[in-house]
Amino acid sequence: MTLIVAVRGKPKERGVRVLLDDGAQVPVLSQHIATQLNIPRWKHKEPLSLQAWDSSAAEGGVEYGGPVVLRHREDHFTKLSLELAPLDDEVDVLLPYWWLQQHRPEGFFDGPNHVTFGSTYCKKHCTSLAVQGQDWTHYFPSSDGARGHSTALSRCCSTDPRGSATAPP
């Protein structure tokens, strides 16, 4: 997958290593990547309690970042705000169980180039913005971190900062 962020008001893409984690409850972005890409950050009023795979307390849960857009291949886009936490050096993004349930990726056993998102939900809400004939620059907040988003980008799947799914408009 690639992560699309606004840099000086223009979209830039960077490849990211994504772990589809059916044990996770919220999407998480590596603090290192968030810093490197200058992704907007906000503090939670009340820190979240994050747990590692072994139920031990995990660092993070104080800040969240985004929104960012994840792109898989040419035709699947997801807009997310993600919790920021230190992650293993081999993972940049964790996507949680509810994301897997909503998007229903298929083709894992055929290799990474064969993963597809053919669900009815994704066909309706996560299709290529290019197919809609829109200019990318209209889909990102201004570089000052403003939270205004066009309704077209909101058609992509989105989450609130706490990670619960919200319905597209």
Short mmCIF file of C-alpha atoms in Angstrom, two decimals:
data_model
loop_
_atom_site.label_atom_id
_atom_site.label_comp_id
_atom_site.label_asym_id
_atom_site.label_seq_id
_atom_site.Cartn_x
_atom_site.Cartn_y
_atom_site.Cartn_z
CA MET A 1 0.00 0.00 0.00
CA THR A 2 1.01 3.60 -0.28
CA LEU A 3 0.29 6.48 2.06
CA ILE A 4 -0.83 9.71 0.39
CA VAL A 5 -0.25 12.95 2.29
CA ALA A 6 -0.38 16.62 1.38
CA VAL A 7 3.02 18.30 1.08
CA ARG A 8 2.76 22.04 0.42
CA GLY A 9 -0.82 21.46 -0.70
CA LYS A 10 0.09 18.73 -3.21
CA PRO A 11 -0.37 14.98 -2.79
CA LYS A 12 2.74 12.85 -2.31
CA GLU A 13 2.84 9.06 -2.06
CA ARG A 14 5.14 6.85 -0.01
CA GLY A 15 5.13 3.07 0.14
CA VAL A 16 4.24 1.69 3.57
CA ARG A 17 4.34 -1.78 5.06
CA VAL A 18 0.88 -2.63 6.38
CA LEU A 19 0.02 -5.36 8.86
CA LEU A 20 -3.61 -6.48 8.66
CA ASP A 21 -4.06 -7.30 12.35
CA ASP A 22 -7.28 -9.06 13.30
CA GLY A 23 -6.35 -8.58 16.97
CA ALA A 24 -6.12 -4.78 16.70
CA GLN A 25 -9.06 -2.53 17.53
CA VAL A 26 -7.78 0.78 16.12
CA PRO A 27 -5.61 1.74 13.12
CA VAL A 28 -2.06 2.68 14.14
CA LEU A 29 0.67 4.61 12.32
CA SER A 30 4.34 4.44 13.24
CA GLN A 31 5.45 7.59 15.08
CA HIS A 32 8.63 7.50 13.00
CA ILE A 33 6.69 7.65 9.71
CA ALA A 34 4.37 10.38 11.06
CA THR A 35 7.40 12.50 11.98
CA GLN A 36 9.22 11.76 8.73
CA LEU A 37 6.20 12.75 6.60
CA ASN A 38 5.18 15.68 8.83
CA ILE A 39 1.67 14.28 9.26
CA PRO A 40 -0.59 16.56 11.34
CA ARG A 41 -0.93 15.41 14.97
CA TRP A 42 -3.52 16.02 17.65
CA LYS A 43 -3.56 15.06 21.32
CA HIS A 44 -6.44 13.09 22.81
CA LYS A 45 -8.27 14.80 25.66
CA GLU A 46 -7.98 11.48 27.50
CA PRO A 47 -5.15 9.13 26.46
CA LEU A 48 -6.23 5.79 25.02
CA SER A 49 -5.04 2.57 26.59
CA LEU A 50 -3.25 0.56 23.91
CA GLN A 51 -2.34 -3.08 24.46
CA ALA A 52 0.28 -5.19 22.74
CA TRP A 53 -0.48 -8.66 21.37
CA ASP A 54 0.35 -10.19 24.76
CA SER A 55 -2.04 -7.82 26.62
CA SER A 56 0.83 -5.79 28.07
CA ALA A 57 0.53 -2.00 28.03
CA ALA A 58 1.84 -0.50 24.80
CA GLU A 59 3.24 2.97 24.26
CA GLY A 60 1.09 5.44 22.37
CA GLY A 61 -2.55 6.40 22.65
CA VAL A 62 -1.67 10.01 23.48
CA GLU A 63 -1.72 11.39 19.91
CA TYR A 64 -3.45 10.59 16.67
CA GLY A 65 -2.49 11.73 13.19
CA GLY A 66 -4.02 12.41 9.86
CA PRO A 67 -6.18 12.26 8.07
CA VAL A 68 -4.18 10.34 5.49
CA VAL A 69 -5.24 8.31 2.49
CA LEU A 70 -4.05 4.72 2.00
CA ARG A 71 -4.02 3.47 -1.58
CA HIS A 72 -3.88 -0.15 -2.59
CA ARG A 73 -3.02 -0.64 -6.25
CA GLU A 74 -4.90 1.71 -8.55
CA ASP A 75 -8.48 1.45 -7.37
CA HIS A 76 -8.87 1.26 -3.59
CA PHE A 77 -8.61 4.28 -1.29
CA THR A 78 -9.21 4.55 2.47
CA LYS A 79 -9.15 7.84 4.40
CA LEU A 80 -8.13 7.37 8.04
CA SER A 81 -6.97 9.10 11.15
CA LEU A 82 -4.61 6.76 12.99
CA GLU A 83 -3.28 6.39 16.50
CA LEU A 84 0.43 7.19 16.70
CA ALA A 85 2.67 4.68 18.46
CA PRO A 86 6.14 3.21 18.15
CA LEU A 87 5.88 0.13 15.91
CA ASP A 88 8.28 -2.64 14.99
CA ASP A 89 10.85 -1.61 12.38
CA GLU A 90 9.18 -3.92 9.85
CA VAL A 91 5.68 -2.36 10.11
CA ASP A 92 4.52 1.18 9.29
CA VAL A 93 0.73 0.80 9.65
CA LEU A 94 -1.56 -1.58 11.56
CA LEU A 95 -5.08 -1.97 10.20
CA PRO A 96 -7.60 -3.43 12.68
CA TYR A 97 -10.22 -6.16 12.59
CA TRP A 98 -13.15 -3.84 11.81
CA TRP A 99 -11.23 -2.54 8.74
CA LEU A 100 -10.77 -6.13 7.51
CA GLN A 101 -14.47 -6.83 8.07
CA GLN A 102 -15.55 -3.66 6.24
CA HIS A 103 -13.20 -4.00 3.25
CA ARG A 104 -12.94 -7.81 2.98
CA PRO A 105 -9.60 -8.10 1.14
CA GLU A 106 -9.19 -11.31 -0.88
CA GLY A 107 -6.33 -13.16 -2.59
CA PHE A 108 -3.76 -13.26 0.23
CA PHE A 109 -2.57 -16.74 -0.69
CA ASP A 110 -1.91 -15.71 -4.30
CA GLY A 111 0.76 -13.18 -3.27
CA PRO A 112 0.82 -9.45 -2.45
CA ASN A 113 0.12 -8.38 -6.03
CA HIS A 114 -3.11 -10.37 -6.09
CA VAL A 115 -4.89 -8.89 -3.05
CA THR A 116 -8.17 -7.35 -4.20
CA PHE A 117 -11.02 -5.37 -2.67
CA GLY A 118 -14.12 -6.47 -4.56
CA SER A 119 -16.79 -6.08 -1.88
CA THR A 120 -19.96 -4.18 -2.66
CA TYR A 121 -18.98 -1.66 0.04
CA CYS A 122 -15.58 -0.97 -1.55
CA LYS A 123 -17.00 -0.73 -5.05
CA LYS A 124 -19.40 1.92 -3.80
CA HIS A 125 -17.20 3.87 -1.36
CA CYS A 126 -13.49 3.24 -2.02
CA THR A 127 -13.05 3.50 -5.78
CA SER A 128 -10.38 5.51 -7.53
CA LEU A 129 -10.80 9.25 -7.24
CA ALA A 130 -9.26 9.49 -10.70
CA VAL A 131 -12.27 7.60 -12.08
CA GLN A 132 -14.43 10.41 -10.68
CA GLY A 133 -12.44 12.85 -12.81
CA GLN A 134 -11.31 15.01 -9.92
CA ASP A 135 -8.03 16.82 -9.28
CA TRP A 136 -6.17 15.34 -6.26
CA THR A 137 -5.27 18.69 -4.73
CA HIS A 138 -8.91 19.31 -3.76
CA TYR A 139 -8.92 16.25 -1.51
CA PHE A 140 -6.38 17.26 1.09
CA PRO A 141 -6.48 19.66 3.99
CA SER A 142 -4.39 22.77 3.58
CA SER A 143 -0.77 22.51 4.71
CA ASP A 144 -1.61 24.42 7.90
CA GLY A 145 -3.46 21.36 9.22
CA ALA A 146 -6.98 22.65 8.62
CA ARG A 147 -9.52 19.87 8.82
CA GLY A 148 -11.71 20.83 5.86
CA HIS A 149 -12.28 17.97 3.44
CA SER A 150 -14.24 17.88 0.24
CA THR A 151 -17.28 15.65 0.11
CA ALA A 152 -15.68 13.61 -2.67
CA LEU A 153 -12.81 12.45 -0.45
CA SER A 154 -15.29 11.76 2.31
CA ARG A 155 -16.84 9.17 0.01
CA CYS A 156 -13.74 7.14 0.76
CA CYS A 157 -13.96 5.09 3.90
CA SER A 158 -13.17 7.14 6.98
CA THR A 159 -12.75 6.84 10.72
CA ASP A 160 -12.94 9.24 13.57
CA PRO A 161 -9.77 9.80 15.65
CA ARG A 162 -10.76 7.09 18.14
CA GLY A 163 -10.86 4.50 15.35
CA SER A 164 -14.58 3.75 15.20
CA ALA A 165 -15.92 3.49 11.69
CA THR A 166 -18.09 6.28 10.40
CA ALA A 167 -20.46 5.96 7.50
CA PRO A 168 -19.56 7.81 4.31
CA PRO A 169 -21.85 10.76 3.51
#
